[in-house]
Every structure is written in C-alpha cells, then in structure tokens.
C-alpha cells in the first residue's frame, strides 16, 4: 500500500510522519523497533497517530515478516474451583488490558489462548496457536516447557510466582518483598500488634516466602507477629478468622496481613 498502512479514517504512515515532523522511515522504525527511536520522537509519533486515528496494518506487516502478526498471551485454563476462578478473572482482565495497551503502537495484534498444561504438550499447543512471540502467564507452563519453547526459537516471557533458574526472560513476583511491604504498611499506620493468616506453610513456597518477608520486617522493628496457619481458601480463611477473633477482641491484634485474596 503506497504511503504505508491505512486503516480507520484513511490516515497513512506519511500523514503521521508529516504531523510528527519525522520521516516515513522513522514511523516504520517506531512501530517495528521502538528502541531505535528517541523517546521524544516516539512521543510525537504516538501523539500524531492518536490524533489521526492511525494504526498499522497487522496483516500487511506480518506478510512482510513471513509471520503470524500475533503476540500470544497464554493464560492458565480455568480451575474447577468457582471461587478461585472469580479471583483469576480479575487478574486476567488486568493482564488483557495491559497487554493490549503495550501493543497499541506496534504492528502486532493480541491473541489470547487458555492452556491446560496437563492435557496437551506445549509443542502441539503452539502449532494450534501460531505466533511471533508469547507471554506465558501464571499456571500456563510447566518447567519442561521452557526447553521446548527455547528450541522452537519463539521470543517469549515467562510469568511466575517465584524466581526460577531459567535461561528464558522471566517476570516473577518477589514474594519476600510483598510480605515486607505488608508489614511496613501496617507499621507506618501505627499498628504494632501484628498477625498473619496463612496456610499450607509446610509445603507452599509462596506462602512461606510471604510469611518470612512479613515476619522479618516486623522483627526489625522489635515485633514478633502472630501467625495462624490454617488452610488456604474461603473455608480456611473463615476458620482462621474464628481463631483470631478472640485475640482481636482482647486487643492482642491490631493489624492483620492475610496471605491471599480467597483466604481474606
């Protein structure tokens, strides 16, 4: 297509270039290799594109690259636990919003797929879901999948609840820091008699790390927090709450950190 991709109201790449005060080649680099364009020019290009309603043609771009034109967001398949699914819908909605925003000024479209990693190999899954790159969310991959996707030479990022010894790009949750932030927030609010509701502390490394971060931060201020380690989930949280209630009434607890949403 002469003058660059044309969508929406008919604005072309050249139109954006003129409004942004840059060359047409710079527009192409901004969408395909944004790191090669200065932040000032990127800001001007995005402002001009938004004003003109311009979006690159993902199909044409994919043909030029001999690719699919899609970046795949892989999410873990639904659980049998209805209450757990309710929480994950919040997480998934946020992930979708952020992923779509990240691709807004790119020649790629967002594709989303659910994966039950116990039923199908990653290789077969990716054959059904071709992509130019993939982001794997929590519970959407197994440790052995890392080798598979590296062998397939697909650019990817793994999202995990803990740091892993992997050669793949990794976005992980610092559970120790999260627990510490919870304690520091309560201490900043003037709460000194602290408690933590957890569960499955003998086996769950995420719960262990959140408790360790919380207790370490509290002990730095000379406080030994109470820990009630029952069961995770709604029923477990209810039982732990019953155990905690008398201590709250007696004034022994004035600040509480609960390990996760469902238990809270």
JSON list of C-alpha atoms in Angstrom, two decimals, residues 15-165:
[
{"chain": "A", "resi": 15, "resn": "UNK", "atom": "CA", "xyz": [0.33, 11.56, 7.19]},
{"chain": "A", "resi": 16, "resn": "UNK", "atom": "CA", "xyz": [1.62, 10.64, 10.64]},
{"chain": "A", "resi": 17, "resn": "UNK", "atom": "CA", "xyz": [5.18, 11.48, 9.59]},
{"chain": "A", "resi": 18, "resn": "UNK", "atom": "CA", "xyz": [4.19, 14.95, 8.40]},
{"chain": "A", "resi": 19, "resn": "UNK", "atom": "CA", "xyz": [2.24, 15.72, 11.57]},
{"chain": "A", "resi": 20, "resn": "UNK", "atom": "CA", "xyz": [5.00, 14.38, 13.84]},
{"chain": "A", "resi": 21, "resn": "UNK", "atom": "CA", "xyz": [7.75, 16.14, 11.89]},
{"chain": "A", "resi": 22, "resn": "UNK", "atom": "CA", "xyz": [9.73, 12.98, 11.14]},
{"chain": "A", "resi": 23, "resn": "UNK", "atom": "CA", "xyz": [10.46, 10.82, 8.11]},
{"chain": "A", "resi": 24, "resn": "UNK", "atom": "CA", "xyz": [8.25, 7.96, 6.96]},
{"chain": "A", "resi": 25, "resn": "UNK", "atom": "CA", "xyz": [11.14, 5.58, 7.69]},
{"chain": "A", "resi": 26, "resn": "UNK", "atom": "CA", "xyz": [11.17, 6.78, 11.31]},
{"chain": "A", "resi": 27, "resn": "UNK", "atom": "CA", "xyz": [7.47, 5.90, 11.57]},
{"chain": "A", "resi": 28, "resn": "UNK", "atom": "CA", "xyz": [8.28, 2.39, 10.40]},
{"chain": "A", "resi": 29, "resn": "UNK", "atom": "CA", "xyz": [11.08, 2.03, 12.94]},
{"chain": "A", "resi": 30, "resn": "UNK", "atom": "CA", "xyz": [8.85, 3.41, 15.72]},
{"chain": "A", "resi": 31, "resn": "UNK", "atom": "CA", "xyz": [6.37, 0.59, 15.19]},
{"chain": "A", "resi": 32, "resn": "UNK", "atom": "CA", "xyz": [8.78, -2.22, 14.40]},
{"chain": "A", "resi": 33, "resn": "UNK", "atom": "CA", "xyz": [11.84, -1.31, 16.50]},
{"chain": "A", "resi": 34, "resn": "UNK", "atom": "CA", "xyz": [10.75, 1.39, 19.01]},
{"chain": "A", "resi": 35, "resn": "UNK", "atom": "CA", "xyz": [14.05, 1.12, 20.90]},
{"chain": "A", "resi": 36, "resn": "UNK", "atom": "CA", "xyz": [15.80, 2.56, 17.83]},
{"chain": "A", "resi": 37, "resn": "UNK", "atom": "CA", "xyz": [13.80, 5.82, 18.03]},
{"chain": "A", "resi": 38, "resn": "UNK", "atom": "CA", "xyz": [14.37, 8.55, 20.61]},
{"chain": "A", "resi": 39, "resn": "UNK", "atom": "CA", "xyz": [11.74, 8.93, 23.36]},
{"chain": "A", "resi": 40, "resn": "UNK", "atom": "CA", "xyz": [10.96, 12.45, 22.14]},
{"chain": "A", "resi": 41, "resn": "UNK", "atom": "CA", "xyz": [10.24, 11.29, 18.59]},
{"chain": "A", "resi": 42, "resn": "UNK", "atom": "CA", "xyz": [8.25, 8.30, 19.85]},
{"chain": "A", "resi": 43, "resn": "UNK", "atom": "CA", "xyz": [6.06, 10.60, 21.92]},
{"chain": "A", "resi": 44, "resn": "UNK", "atom": "CA", "xyz": [5.48, 12.88, 18.92]},
{"chain": "A", "resi": 45, "resn": "UNK", "atom": "CA", "xyz": [4.66, 9.93, 16.66]},
{"chain": "A", "resi": 46, "resn": "UNK", "atom": "CA", "xyz": [2.20, 8.42, 19.11]},
{"chain": "A", "resi": 47, "resn": "UNK", "atom": "CA", "xyz": [0.52, 11.77, 19.63]},
{"chain": "A", "resi": 48, "resn": "UNK", "atom": "CA", "xyz": [0.18, 12.25, 15.86]},
{"chain": "A", "resi": 49, "resn": "UNK", "atom": "CA", "xyz": [-1.07, 8.67, 15.34]},
{"chain": "A", "resi": 50, "resn": "UNK", "atom": "CA", "xyz": [-3.71, 9.11, 18.01]},
{"chain": "A", "resi": 51, "resn": "UNK", "atom": "CA", "xyz": [-4.84, 12.43, 16.57]},
{"chain": "A", "resi": 52, "resn": "UNK", "atom": "CA", "xyz": [-5.18, 10.91, 13.08]},
{"chain": "A", "resi": 53, "resn": "UNK", "atom": "CA", "xyz": [-6.64, 7.59, 14.20]},
{"chain": "A", "resi": 54, "resn": "UNK", "atom": "CA", "xyz": [-3.78, 5.74, 12.53]},
{"chain": "A", "resi": 55, "resn": "UNK", "atom": "CA", "xyz": [-2.99, 2.09, 13.21]},
{"chain": "A", "resi": 56, "resn": "UNK", "atom": "CA", "xyz": [-0.53, -0.07, 11.28]},
{"chain": "A", "resi": 57, "resn": "UNK", "atom": "CA", "xyz": [-1.90, -2.89, 9.14]},
{"chain": "A", "resi": 58, "resn": "UNK", "atom": "CA", "xyz": [-1.01, -6.04, 11.12]},
{"chain": "A", "resi": 59, "resn": "UNK", "atom": "CA", "xyz": [-1.76, -8.35, 8.19]},
{"chain": "A", "resi": 60, "resn": "UNK", "atom": "CA", "xyz": [0.49, -6.50, 5.75]},
{"chain": "A", "resi": 61, "resn": "UNK", "atom": "CA", "xyz": [3.27, -6.27, 8.31]},
{"chain": "A", "resi": 62, "resn": "UNK", "atom": "CA", "xyz": [3.00, -10.00, 9.06]},
{"chain": "A", "resi": 63, "resn": "UNK", "atom": "CA", "xyz": [3.25, -10.85, 5.35]},
{"chain": "A", "resi": 64, "resn": "UNK", "atom": "CA", "xyz": [6.42, -8.79, 5.03]},
{"chain": "A", "resi": 65, "resn": "UNK", "atom": "CA", "xyz": [7.96, -10.62, 8.00]},
{"chain": "A", "resi": 66, "resn": "UNK", "atom": "CA", "xyz": [6.56, -14.01, 6.99]},
{"chain": "A", "resi": 67, "resn": "UNK", "atom": "CA", "xyz": [4.97, -14.22, 10.44]},
{"chain": "A", "resi": 68, "resn": "UNK", "atom": "CA", "xyz": [1.54, -14.54, 12.02]},
{"chain": "A", "resi": 69, "resn": "UNK", "atom": "CA", "xyz": [1.18, -10.91, 13.08]},
{"chain": "A", "resi": 70, "resn": "UNK", "atom": "CA", "xyz": [0.15, -12.03, 16.57]},
{"chain": "A", "resi": 71, "resn": "UNK", "atom": "CA", "xyz": [1.62, -11.87, 20.03]},
{"chain": "A", "resi": 72, "resn": "UNK", "atom": "CA", "xyz": [0.13, -14.65, 22.12]},
{"chain": "A", "resi": 73, "resn": "UNK", "atom": "CA", "xyz": [-0.94, -14.16, 25.73]},
{"chain": "A", "resi": 74, "resn": "UNK", "atom": "CA", "xyz": [-1.20, -17.62, 27.27]},
{"chain": "A", "resi": 75, "resn": "UNK", "atom": "CA", "xyz": [-3.33, -17.92, 30.41]},
{"chain": "A", "resi": 76, "resn": "UNK", "atom": "CA", "xyz": [-3.89, -20.94, 32.62]},
{"chain": "A", "resi": 77, "resn": "UNK", "atom": "CA", "xyz": [-7.12, -22.80, 31.93]},
{"chain": "A", "resi": 78, "resn": "UNK", "atom": "CA", "xyz": [-9.96, -22.39, 34.40]},
{"chain": "A", "resi": 79, "resn": "UNK", "atom": "CA", "xyz": [-9.91, -24.25, 37.68]},
{"chain": "A", "resi": 80, "resn": "UNK", "atom": "CA", "xyz": [-12.69, -26.49, 38.98]},
{"chain": "A", "resi": 81, "resn": "UNK", "atom": "CA", "xyz": [-12.92, -24.14, 41.98]},
{"chain": "A", "resi": 82, "resn": "UNK", "atom": "CA", "xyz": [-15.57, -21.48, 41.19]},
{"chain": "A", "resi": 83, "resn": "UNK", "atom": "CA", "xyz": [-14.32, -19.08, 43.86]},
{"chain": "A", "resi": 84, "resn": "UNK", "atom": "CA", "xyz": [-10.75, -19.33, 42.56]},
{"chain": "A", "resi": 85, "resn": "UNK", "atom": "CA", "xyz": [-11.96, -18.58, 39.04]},
{"chain": "A", "resi": 86, "resn": "UNK", "atom": "CA", "xyz": [-13.64, -15.43, 40.33]},
{"chain": "A", "resi": 87, "resn": "UNK", "atom": "CA", "xyz": [-10.29, -14.13, 41.58]},
{"chain": "A", "resi": 88, "resn": "UNK", "atom": "CA", "xyz": [-8.41, -15.13, 38.44]},
{"chain": "A", "resi": 89, "resn": "UNK", "atom": "CA", "xyz": [-10.91, -13.23, 36.29]},
{"chain": "A", "resi": 90, "resn": "UNK", "atom": "CA", "xyz": [-9.70, -10.04, 37.99]},
{"chain": "A", "resi": 91, "resn": "UNK", "atom": "CA", "xyz": [-6.07, -10.93, 37.26]},
{"chain": "A", "resi": 92, "resn": "UNK", "atom": "CA", "xyz": [-6.81, -11.93, 33.67]},
{"chain": "A", "resi": 93, "resn": "UNK", "atom": "CA", "xyz": [-8.76, -8.74, 32.98]},
{"chain": "A", "resi": 94, "resn": "UNK", "atom": "CA", "xyz": [-5.80, -6.66, 34.15]},
{"chain": "A", "resi": 95, "resn": "UNK", "atom": "CA", "xyz": [-3.38, -8.74, 32.07]},
{"chain": "A", "resi": 96, "resn": "UNK", "atom": "CA", "xyz": [-5.52, -8.26, 28.95]},
{"chain": "A", "resi": 97, "resn": "UNK", "atom": "CA", "xyz": [-5.77, -4.50, 29.45]},
{"chain": "A", "resi": 98, "resn": "UNK", "atom": "CA", "xyz": [-2.01, -4.10, 29.93]},
{"chain": "A", "resi": 99, "resn": "UNK", "atom": "CA", "xyz": [-1.08, -6.40, 27.04]},
{"chain": "A", "resi": 100, "resn": "UNK", "atom": "CA", "xyz": [-3.43, -4.61, 24.66]},
{"chain": "A", "resi": 101, "resn": "UNK", "atom": "CA", "xyz": [-2.05, -1.24, 25.72]},
{"chain": "A", "resi": 102, "resn": "UNK", "atom": "CA", "xyz": [1.52, -2.44, 25.17]},
{"chain": "A", "resi": 103, "resn": "UNK", "atom": "CA", "xyz": [0.69, -3.50, 21.60]},
{"chain": "A", "resi": 104, "resn": "UNK", "atom": "CA", "xyz": [-1.28, -0.39, 20.70]},
{"chain": "A", "resi": 105, "resn": "UNK", "atom": "CA", "xyz": [1.68, 1.19, 18.92]},
{"chain": "A", "resi": 106, "resn": "UNK", "atom": "CA", "xyz": [3.05, -1.92, 17.29]},
{"chain": "A", "resi": 107, "resn": "UNK", "atom": "CA", "xyz": [2.49, -3.91, 14.09]},
{"chain": "A", "resi": 108, "resn": "UNK", "atom": "CA", "xyz": [1.12, -6.83, 16.11]},
{"chain": "A", "resi": 109, "resn": "UNK", "atom": "CA", "xyz": [-2.32, -7.87, 17.25]},
{"chain": "A", "resi": 110, "resn": "UNK", "atom": "CA", "xyz": [-3.02, -9.54, 20.58]},
{"chain": "A", "resi": 111, "resn": "UNK", "atom": "CA", "xyz": [-4.14, -13.16, 20.58]},
{"chain": "A", "resi": 112, "resn": "UNK", "atom": "CA", "xyz": [-5.28, -14.86, 23.79]},
{"chain": "A", "resi": 113, "resn": "UNK", "atom": "CA", "xyz": [-5.39, -18.58, 24.49]},
{"chain": "A", "resi": 114, "resn": "UNK", "atom": "CA", "xyz": [-6.16, -20.70, 27.55]},
{"chain": "A", "resi": 115, "resn": "UNK", "atom": "CA", "xyz": [-3.92, -23.68, 28.19]},
{"chain": "A", "resi": 116, "resn": "UNK", "atom": "CA", "xyz": [-4.37, -26.67, 30.41]},
{"chain": "A", "resi": 117, "resn": "UNK", "atom": "CA", "xyz": [-0.73, -27.78, 30.62]},
{"chain": "A", "resi": 118, "resn": "UNK", "atom": "CA", "xyz": [-1.69, -31.24, 31.88]},
{"chain": "A", "resi": 119, "resn": "UNK", "atom": "CA", "xyz": [-3.66, -32.21, 28.77]},
{"chain": "A", "resi": 120, "resn": "UNK", "atom": "CA", "xyz": [-1.57, -31.06, 25.82]},
{"chain": "A", "resi": 121, "resn": "UNK", "atom": "CA", "xyz": [2.10, -30.64, 25.09]},
{"chain": "A", "resi": 122, "resn": "UNK", "atom": "CA", "xyz": [3.37, -27.12, 24.56]},
{"chain": "A", "resi": 123, "resn": "UNK", "atom": "CA", "xyz": [4.57, -28.01, 21.06]},
{"chain": "A", "resi": 124, "resn": "UNK", "atom": "CA", "xyz": [1.08, -29.08, 19.97]},
{"chain": "A", "resi": 125, "resn": "UNK", "atom": "CA", "xyz": [-0.47, -26.08, 21.68]},
{"chain": "A", "resi": 126, "resn": "UNK", "atom": "CA", "xyz": [1.77, -23.68, 19.74]},
{"chain": "A", "resi": 127, "resn": "UNK", "atom": "CA", "xyz": [1.05, -25.49, 16.49]},
{"chain": "A", "resi": 128, "resn": "UNK", "atom": "CA", "xyz": [-2.62, -24.69, 17.05]},
{"chain": "A", "resi": 129, "resn": "UNK", "atom": "CA", "xyz": [-1.78, -21.14, 18.15]},
{"chain": "A", "resi": 130, "resn": "UNK", "atom": "CA", "xyz": [0.95, -19.79, 15.80]},
{"chain": "A", "resi": 131, "resn": "UNK", "atom": "CA", "xyz": [2.53, -16.56, 17.00]},
{"chain": "A", "resi": 132, "resn": "UNK", "atom": "CA", "xyz": [5.51, -14.26, 16.56]},
{"chain": "A", "resi": 133, "resn": "UNK", "atom": "CA", "xyz": [6.05, -14.10, 20.32]},
{"chain": "A", "resi": 134, "resn": "UNK", "atom": "CA", "xyz": [4.37, -15.30, 23.51]},
{"chain": "A", "resi": 135, "resn": "UNK", "atom": "CA", "xyz": [3.81, -14.22, 27.11]},
{"chain": "A", "resi": 136, "resn": "UNK", "atom": "CA", "xyz": [3.06, -17.12, 29.45]},
{"chain": "A", "resi": 137, "resn": "UNK", "atom": "CA", "xyz": [1.00, -16.19, 32.49]},
{"chain": "A", "resi": 138, "resn": "UNK", "atom": "CA", "xyz": [0.87, -17.90, 35.87]},
{"chain": "A", "resi": 139, "resn": "UNK", "atom": "CA", "xyz": [-0.01, -21.62, 35.76]},
{"chain": "A", "resi": 140, "resn": "UNK", "atom": "CA", "xyz": [0.24, -21.70, 31.96]},
{"chain": "A", "resi": 141, "resn": "UNK", "atom": "CA", "xyz": [3.51, -23.61, 31.62]},
{"chain": "A", "resi": 142, "resn": "UNK", "atom": "CA", "xyz": [5.44, -26.48, 33.16]},
{"chain": "A", "resi": 143, "resn": "UNK", "atom": "CA", "xyz": [9.18, -26.50, 33.94]},
{"chain": "A", "resi": 144, "resn": "UNK", "atom": "CA", "xyz": [9.85, -28.78, 30.97]},
{"chain": "A", "resi": 145, "resn": "UNK", "atom": "CA", "xyz": [8.07, -26.31, 28.65]},
{"chain": "A", "resi": 146, "resn": "UNK", "atom": "CA", "xyz": [10.96, -23.87, 28.98]},
{"chain": "A", "resi": 147, "resn": "UNK", "atom": "CA", "xyz": [13.27, -26.12, 26.95]},
{"chain": "A", "resi": 148, "resn": "UNK", "atom": "CA", "xyz": [10.55, -26.70, 24.35]},
{"chain": "A", "resi": 149, "resn": "UNK", "atom": "CA", "xyz": [9.87, -23.05, 23.63]},
{"chain": "A", "resi": 150, "resn": "UNK", "atom": "CA", "xyz": [13.56, -22.21, 23.53]},
{"chain": "A", "resi": 151, "resn": "UNK", "atom": "CA", "xyz": [14.10, -24.99, 20.97]},
{"chain": "A", "resi": 152, "resn": "UNK", "atom": "CA", "xyz": [11.24, -23.56, 18.89]},
{"chain": "A", "resi": 153, "resn": "UNK", "atom": "CA", "xyz": [13.09, -20.22, 18.91]},
{"chain": "A", "resi": 154, "resn": "UNK", "atom": "CA", "xyz": [9.94, -18.24, 19.73]},
{"chain": "A", "resi": 155, "resn": "UNK", "atom": "CA", "xyz": [10.57, -14.95, 21.57]},
{"chain": "A", "resi": 156, "resn": "UNK", "atom": "CA", "xyz": [8.83, -15.28, 24.93]},
{"chain": "A", "resi": 157, "resn": "UNK", "atom": "CA", "xyz": [8.47, -14.11, 28.51]},
{"chain": "A", "resi": 158, "resn": "UNK", "atom": "CA", "xyz": [7.53, -16.34, 31.44]},
{"chain": "A", "resi": 159, "resn": "UNK", "atom": "CA", "xyz": [5.48, -15.02, 34.37]},
{"chain": "A", "resi": 160, "resn": "UNK", "atom": "CA", "xyz": [5.95, -16.89, 37.63]},
{"chain": "A", "resi": 161, "resn": "UNK", "atom": "CA", "xyz": [5.19, -16.57, 41.33]},
{"chain": "A", "resi": 162, "resn": "UNK", "atom": "CA", "xyz": [8.84, -17.21, 42.13]},
{"chain": "A", "resi": 163, "resn": "UNK", "atom": "CA", "xyz": [12.28, -16.75, 40.69]},
{"chain": "A", "resi": 164, "resn": "UNK", "atom": "CA", "xyz": [13.43, -19.72, 38.61]},
{"chain": "A", "resi": 165, "resn": "UNK", "atom": "CA", "xyz": [16.77, -20.90, 37.32]}
]
